[in-house]
Amino acid sequence: MKKRQQAFCHTRSFWMFVIPSLALFGVFFLLPLGLSIWFSFTNYDGWKTMDFIGIKNYADILTNGDFYKTVWRTIVYTVCNLPFKIAIPLLLAALVTSKSLRGTTLVRTLVYIPVLFSALVAGITINWMFGQEYGLINFLLQKMGVDPLQWSLNPVLATVVISVASNWISAGYYMLLYVGGINNISRELYEAASVDGAKKSQAFFRITLPLLMPTTFIVLLLSTVNLLKEYALVQGISLGGPGSSTTYIVQYIFDQGFNQYRYGYASAAGVIISILFIVIAVVQFRATKGGGEV
């Protein structure tokens, strides 16, 4: 009887902890997902019209040149930023875990502070720094005798500003992941390498990097997803401009749904992009073997 009572208590405690999470998951993920899939087969306009039209929205998307351009622009933006998303936090983690560095707690705090900013606030801050007339960066350029740059009017420069902001606000979070990975590496490996005459750079590339592959896989996966769904940061900096040069897939879906009242079309685009995200995650997992040895 006691064993049955203990098992019942454990089971009850388990479900008491799990049910709230399941309820939140169902309300804020499964329900919106189901509604989005249903809306994708309708001409829902967000108000009165909601007729079933089959796969017409999907057919329209797959024959829309603007959709492909937006997806390609988003992929290029993601691929160009991924090396920085991995390299910068890794170098910062190596720095703050070095015994020769003084004030490591202060450095970690300063690097992590931008993570606490909302993407919109960070975007507005970066936008002010790169302002054309009164921006800090143009002010410094003028002091060095360089003509001020038209950050918001040049498509390449606007993309660079967004990339800088994206790496700035995420570096601290990914740095902590790498710090945890580095601290889990046995010190005996480095001592043995030192006895064998290995330099610090050799130990970094031969010991640290290979053993951090699982952490690198997590950083790679999270960075890819976050870059593909970049939205608030872009809104705070460029609003998708100039023109459509920084309009990525989430901006495209938002515009179709909330500005043009094509909720069915936007839902279909969201479903397609979700499938694309899953495919990319699977490819990354297969290519890196889940962070194991390639």
Short mmCIF file of C-alpha atoms in Angstrom, two decimals:
data_model
loop_
_atom_site.label_atom_id
_atom_site.label_comp_id
_atom_site.label_asym_id
_atom_site.label_seq_id
_atom_site.Cartn_x
_atom_site.Cartn_y
_atom_site.Cartn_z
CA MET A 1 0.00 0.00 0.00
CA LYS A 2 2.82 2.38 0.88
CA LYS A 3 4.50 1.79 -2.48
CA ARG A 4 1.21 2.46 -4.28
CA GLN A 5 0.66 5.65 -2.28
CA GLN A 6 4.20 6.83 -3.03
CA ALA A 7 3.78 6.07 -6.72
CA PHE A 8 0.44 7.93 -6.74
CA CYS A 9 2.03 10.93 -4.99
CA HIS A 10 4.91 10.99 -7.47
CA THR A 11 2.52 10.76 -10.42
CA ARG A 12 0.27 13.49 -9.01
CA SER A 13 3.26 15.75 -8.35
CA PHE A 14 4.54 15.12 -11.86
CA TRP A 15 1.26 16.15 -13.49
CA MET A 16 0.87 19.15 -11.18
CA PHE A 17 4.15 20.49 -12.55
CA VAL A 18 3.56 19.45 -16.17
CA ILE A 19 -0.08 20.48 -16.70
CA PRO A 20 0.51 24.26 -16.41
CA SER A 21 3.31 24.02 -18.99
CA LEU A 22 1.17 21.87 -21.27
CA ALA A 23 -1.71 24.33 -20.95
CA LEU A 24 0.50 27.28 -21.87
CA PHE A 25 2.05 25.30 -24.72
CA GLY A 26 -1.38 24.41 -26.04
CA VAL A 27 -2.84 27.91 -25.76
CA PHE A 28 0.13 29.86 -27.10
CA PHE A 29 1.57 27.36 -29.62
CA LEU A 30 -0.69 24.49 -30.64
CA LEU A 31 -3.87 26.58 -30.89
CA PRO A 32 -2.26 29.38 -32.98
CA LEU A 33 -0.56 26.75 -35.13
CA GLY A 34 -3.86 25.00 -35.81
CA LEU A 35 -5.61 28.29 -36.58
CA SER A 36 -2.78 29.36 -38.88
CA ILE A 37 -2.99 26.11 -40.84
CA TRP A 38 -6.77 26.50 -41.15
CA PHE A 39 -6.54 30.15 -42.19
CA SER A 40 -4.00 29.21 -44.87
CA PHE A 41 -6.77 27.39 -46.75
CA THR A 42 -9.13 30.37 -46.61
CA ASN A 43 -9.32 33.94 -47.90
CA TYR A 44 -9.63 35.29 -44.35
CA ASP A 45 -9.29 39.09 -44.26
CA GLY A 46 -9.17 39.48 -40.51
CA TRP A 47 -12.77 40.60 -40.21
CA LYS A 48 -15.75 39.09 -42.05
CA THR A 49 -14.57 37.13 -45.09
CA MET A 50 -13.35 33.58 -44.47
CA ASP A 51 -14.23 31.25 -47.35
CA PHE A 52 -12.48 27.96 -47.95
CA ILE A 53 -10.35 28.27 -51.12
CA GLY A 54 -8.19 25.16 -50.90
CA ILE A 55 -4.53 25.52 -51.85
CA LYS A 56 -4.96 28.77 -53.76
CA ASN A 57 -2.87 30.73 -51.23
CA TYR A 58 -0.03 28.22 -51.54
CA ALA A 59 -0.22 28.35 -55.32
CA ASP A 60 -0.12 32.16 -55.26
CA ILE A 61 2.90 32.16 -52.96
CA LEU A 62 4.86 29.64 -55.00
CA THR A 63 4.33 31.73 -58.14
CA ASN A 64 5.09 35.07 -56.48
CA GLY A 65 8.50 36.47 -57.39
CA ASP A 66 8.54 38.86 -54.42
CA PHE A 67 8.22 35.92 -52.03
CA TYR A 68 11.27 34.19 -53.51
CA LYS A 69 13.27 37.42 -53.45
CA THR A 70 12.40 37.93 -49.79
CA VAL A 71 13.32 34.35 -48.89
CA TRP A 72 16.63 34.63 -50.76
CA ARG A 73 17.39 37.98 -49.07
CA THR A 74 16.68 36.40 -45.68
CA ILE A 75 18.92 33.40 -46.38
CA VAL A 76 21.79 35.62 -47.56
CA TYR A 77 21.46 37.75 -44.43
CA THR A 78 21.49 34.62 -42.27
CA VAL A 79 24.47 32.98 -43.96
CA CYS A 80 26.55 36.17 -43.84
CA ASN A 81 25.92 36.64 -40.12
CA LEU A 82 26.32 33.06 -38.90
CA PRO A 83 30.17 33.12 -38.79
CA PHE A 84 30.06 36.22 -36.57
CA LYS A 85 27.37 34.69 -34.35
CA ILE A 86 29.76 31.83 -33.59
CA ALA A 87 33.22 33.45 -33.74
CA ILE A 88 32.56 36.56 -31.61
CA PRO A 89 30.96 34.76 -28.62
CA LEU A 90 33.61 32.03 -28.81
CA LEU A 91 36.46 34.55 -28.68
CA LEU A 92 34.74 36.45 -25.86
CA ALA A 93 34.27 33.22 -23.91
CA ALA A 94 37.93 32.32 -24.40
CA LEU A 95 38.85 35.79 -23.15
CA VAL A 96 36.69 35.81 -20.01
CA THR A 97 37.80 32.29 -19.03
CA SER A 98 41.47 33.18 -19.35
CA LYS A 99 43.37 33.25 -16.07
CA SER A 100 45.39 36.26 -17.22
CA LEU A 101 42.30 38.49 -17.52
CA ARG A 102 41.50 40.80 -14.63
CA GLY A 103 37.95 41.74 -13.73
CA THR A 104 36.28 38.84 -15.53
CA THR A 105 32.99 39.40 -13.69
CA LEU A 106 32.84 43.01 -14.88
CA VAL A 107 33.68 42.03 -18.45
CA ARG A 108 31.03 39.31 -18.50
CA THR A 109 28.46 41.73 -17.13
CA LEU A 110 29.26 44.42 -19.70
CA VAL A 111 29.08 41.92 -22.56
CA TYR A 112 25.82 40.43 -21.29
CA ILE A 113 23.96 43.71 -20.64
CA PRO A 114 22.77 44.13 -24.29
CA VAL A 115 21.00 40.77 -24.01
CA LEU A 116 18.66 42.36 -21.47
CA PHE A 117 17.54 44.98 -23.97
CA SER A 118 14.47 44.32 -26.06
CA ALA A 119 15.23 44.03 -29.76
CA LEU A 120 13.21 47.17 -30.48
CA VAL A 121 15.08 49.25 -27.88
CA ALA A 122 18.41 47.93 -29.14
CA GLY A 123 17.38 48.77 -32.70
CA ILE A 124 16.45 52.33 -31.80
CA THR A 125 19.74 52.74 -29.90
CA ILE A 126 21.79 51.47 -32.84
CA ASN A 127 19.75 53.60 -35.22
CA TRP A 128 20.64 56.67 -33.16
CA MET A 129 24.34 55.73 -33.18
CA PHE A 130 24.32 55.36 -36.97
CA GLY A 131 22.15 58.40 -37.62
CA GLN A 132 23.11 60.36 -40.73
CA GLU A 133 23.14 63.87 -39.24
CA TYR A 134 23.62 63.49 -35.49
CA GLY A 135 24.82 59.90 -35.19
CA LEU A 136 27.86 59.04 -33.08
CA ILE A 137 29.55 57.01 -35.83
CA ASN A 138 29.28 59.78 -38.43
CA PHE A 139 30.52 62.27 -35.85
CA LEU A 140 33.64 60.16 -35.28
CA LEU A 141 34.13 59.75 -39.02
CA GLN A 142 33.98 63.50 -39.52
CA LYS A 143 36.54 63.99 -36.75
CA MET A 144 38.85 61.66 -38.69
CA GLY A 145 38.28 63.63 -41.89
CA VAL A 146 35.96 61.10 -43.51
CA ASP A 147 32.69 62.15 -45.14
CA PRO A 148 29.58 61.00 -43.21
CA LEU A 149 27.95 57.88 -44.60
CA GLN A 150 24.30 57.59 -45.64
CA TRP A 151 23.57 54.59 -43.43
CA SER A 152 19.80 54.49 -43.92
CA LEU A 153 19.82 55.27 -47.66
CA ASN A 154 22.36 52.69 -48.79
CA PRO A 155 21.02 49.09 -48.91
CA VAL A 156 24.41 47.55 -48.07
CA LEU A 157 25.11 49.95 -45.20
CA ALA A 158 21.61 49.48 -43.81
CA THR A 159 22.17 45.71 -43.78
CA VAL A 160 25.53 46.20 -42.08
CA VAL A 161 23.90 48.27 -39.33
CA ILE A 162 21.28 45.58 -38.71
CA SER A 163 23.99 42.91 -38.65
CA VAL A 164 26.06 44.88 -36.13
CA ALA A 165 23.01 45.33 -33.89
CA SER A 166 22.06 41.66 -34.15
CA ASN A 167 25.53 40.47 -33.16
CA TRP A 168 25.79 43.07 -30.41
CA ILE A 169 22.62 42.01 -28.57
CA SER A 170 23.20 38.25 -28.94
CA ALA A 171 26.94 37.95 -28.25
CA GLY A 172 26.52 37.93 -24.46
CA TYR A 173 24.01 35.08 -24.43
CA TYR A 174 26.01 32.82 -26.73
CA MET A 175 29.17 33.74 -24.82
CA LEU A 176 27.66 32.28 -21.64
CA LEU A 177 26.90 29.04 -23.48
CA TYR A 178 30.53 28.82 -24.56
CA VAL A 179 31.75 29.72 -21.07
CA GLY A 180 29.78 26.79 -19.68
CA GLY A 181 31.25 24.49 -22.33
CA ILE A 182 34.81 25.65 -21.67
CA ASN A 183 34.43 25.25 -17.91
CA ASN A 184 33.29 21.66 -18.42
CA ILE A 185 36.51 20.74 -20.22
CA SER A 186 38.91 18.94 -17.91
CA ARG A 187 41.94 21.03 -16.92
CA GLU A 188 44.05 17.86 -17.06
CA LEU A 189 43.86 17.91 -20.86
CA TYR A 190 45.45 21.35 -20.99
CA GLU A 191 48.07 20.35 -18.42
CA ALA A 192 48.97 17.28 -20.47
CA ALA A 193 49.18 19.38 -23.63
CA SER A 194 51.40 21.89 -21.83
CA VAL A 195 53.72 19.11 -20.69
CA ASP A 196 53.95 17.91 -24.28
CA GLY A 197 55.04 21.40 -25.34
CA ALA A 198 51.80 22.56 -26.95
CA LYS A 199 51.26 26.30 -27.22
CA LYS A 200 48.03 27.99 -26.10
CA SER A 201 46.91 28.45 -29.69
CA GLN A 202 47.51 24.76 -30.41
CA ALA A 203 45.59 23.74 -27.29
CA PHE A 204 42.72 25.99 -28.35
CA PHE A 205 42.41 24.47 -31.83
CA ARG A 206 43.22 20.87 -30.84
CA ILE A 207 41.38 20.63 -27.52
CA THR A 208 38.94 23.47 -26.95
CA LEU A 209 37.30 23.70 -30.38
CA PRO A 210 36.67 19.93 -30.86
CA LEU A 211 35.23 19.54 -27.36
CA LEU A 212 32.98 22.56 -27.88
CA MET A 213 31.29 21.08 -30.94
CA PRO A 214 28.03 20.25 -29.07
CA THR A 215 27.87 23.84 -27.79
CA THR A 216 28.70 25.17 -31.25
CA PHE A 217 25.84 23.14 -32.71
CA ILE A 218 23.40 24.69 -30.22
CA VAL A 219 24.70 28.19 -30.99
CA LEU A 220 24.50 27.48 -34.72
CA LEU A 221 20.93 26.22 -34.49
CA LEU A 222 19.68 29.06 -32.26
CA SER A 223 21.47 31.69 -34.35
CA THR A 224 20.03 30.36 -37.58
CA VAL A 225 16.46 30.39 -36.29
CA ASN A 226 16.83 33.85 -34.75
CA LEU A 227 18.36 35.31 -37.90
CA LEU A 228 15.69 33.79 -40.14
CA LYS A 229 12.94 35.33 -38.00
CA GLU A 230 14.59 38.72 -37.43
CA TYR A 231 11.81 41.29 -37.05
CA ALA A 232 11.79 43.73 -34.11
CA LEU A 233 15.42 44.70 -34.67
CA VAL A 234 14.75 45.54 -38.32
CA GLN A 235 11.65 47.53 -37.38
CA GLY A 236 13.63 49.58 -34.90
CA ILE A 237 16.43 50.35 -37.37
CA SER A 238 15.23 50.49 -40.96
CA LEU A 239 11.54 49.47 -41.15
CA GLY A 240 12.59 47.16 -43.99
CA GLY A 241 14.15 49.94 -46.08
CA PRO A 242 15.57 51.51 -48.04
CA GLY A 243 13.04 50.15 -50.48
CA SER A 244 12.77 46.47 -49.63
CA SER A 245 16.52 45.84 -49.17
CA THR A 246 16.13 44.87 -45.50
CA THR A 247 12.65 43.38 -45.74
CA TYR A 248 13.01 39.81 -44.56
CA ILE A 249 10.52 36.99 -44.44
CA VAL A 250 8.83 37.96 -41.15
CA GLN A 251 8.37 41.56 -42.37
CA TYR A 252 6.88 40.16 -45.57
CA ILE A 253 4.40 37.99 -43.67
CA PHE A 254 3.51 40.85 -41.31
CA ASP A 255 2.90 43.20 -44.23
CA GLN A 256 0.68 40.71 -46.06
CA GLY A 257 -1.35 39.96 -42.96
CA PHE A 258 -1.68 43.20 -41.01
CA ASN A 259 -1.18 45.84 -43.69
CA GLN A 260 -2.84 44.24 -46.71
CA TYR A 261 -5.38 42.22 -44.70
CA ARG A 262 -4.51 38.96 -46.46
CA TYR A 263 -4.45 36.81 -43.35
CA GLY A 264 -5.01 33.61 -45.29
CA TYR A 265 -2.11 34.35 -47.61
CA ALA A 266 0.12 35.36 -44.69
CA SER A 267 -0.80 32.17 -42.82
CA ALA A 268 0.14 30.06 -45.83
CA ALA A 269 3.47 31.88 -46.07
CA GLY A 270 4.03 31.23 -42.37
CA VAL A 271 3.37 27.51 -42.82
CA ILE A 272 5.82 27.32 -45.73
CA ILE A 273 8.49 29.18 -43.79
CA SER A 274 7.96 26.92 -40.75
CA ILE A 275 8.60 23.89 -42.96
CA LEU A 276 11.72 25.63 -44.31
CA PHE A 277 12.95 26.21 -40.75
CA ILE A 278 12.47 22.52 -39.93
CA VAL A 279 14.34 21.45 -43.07
CA ILE A 280 17.26 23.77 -42.25
CA ALA A 281 17.41 22.47 -38.66
CA VAL A 282 17.43 18.86 -39.88
CA VAL A 283 20.16 19.61 -42.41
CA GLN A 284 22.28 21.29 -39.75
CA PHE A 285 21.75 18.35 -37.39
CA ARG A 286 22.73 15.83 -40.06
CA ALA A 287 25.71 17.88 -41.24
CA THR A 288 27.16 18.29 -37.74
CA LYS A 289 25.84 14.99 -36.36
CA GLY A 290 24.16 16.90 -33.56
CA GLY A 291 27.40 18.57 -32.54
CA GLY A 292 29.42 15.40 -32.60
CA GLU A 293 32.47 14.75 -34.68
CA VAL A 294 31.96 15.32 -38.40
#
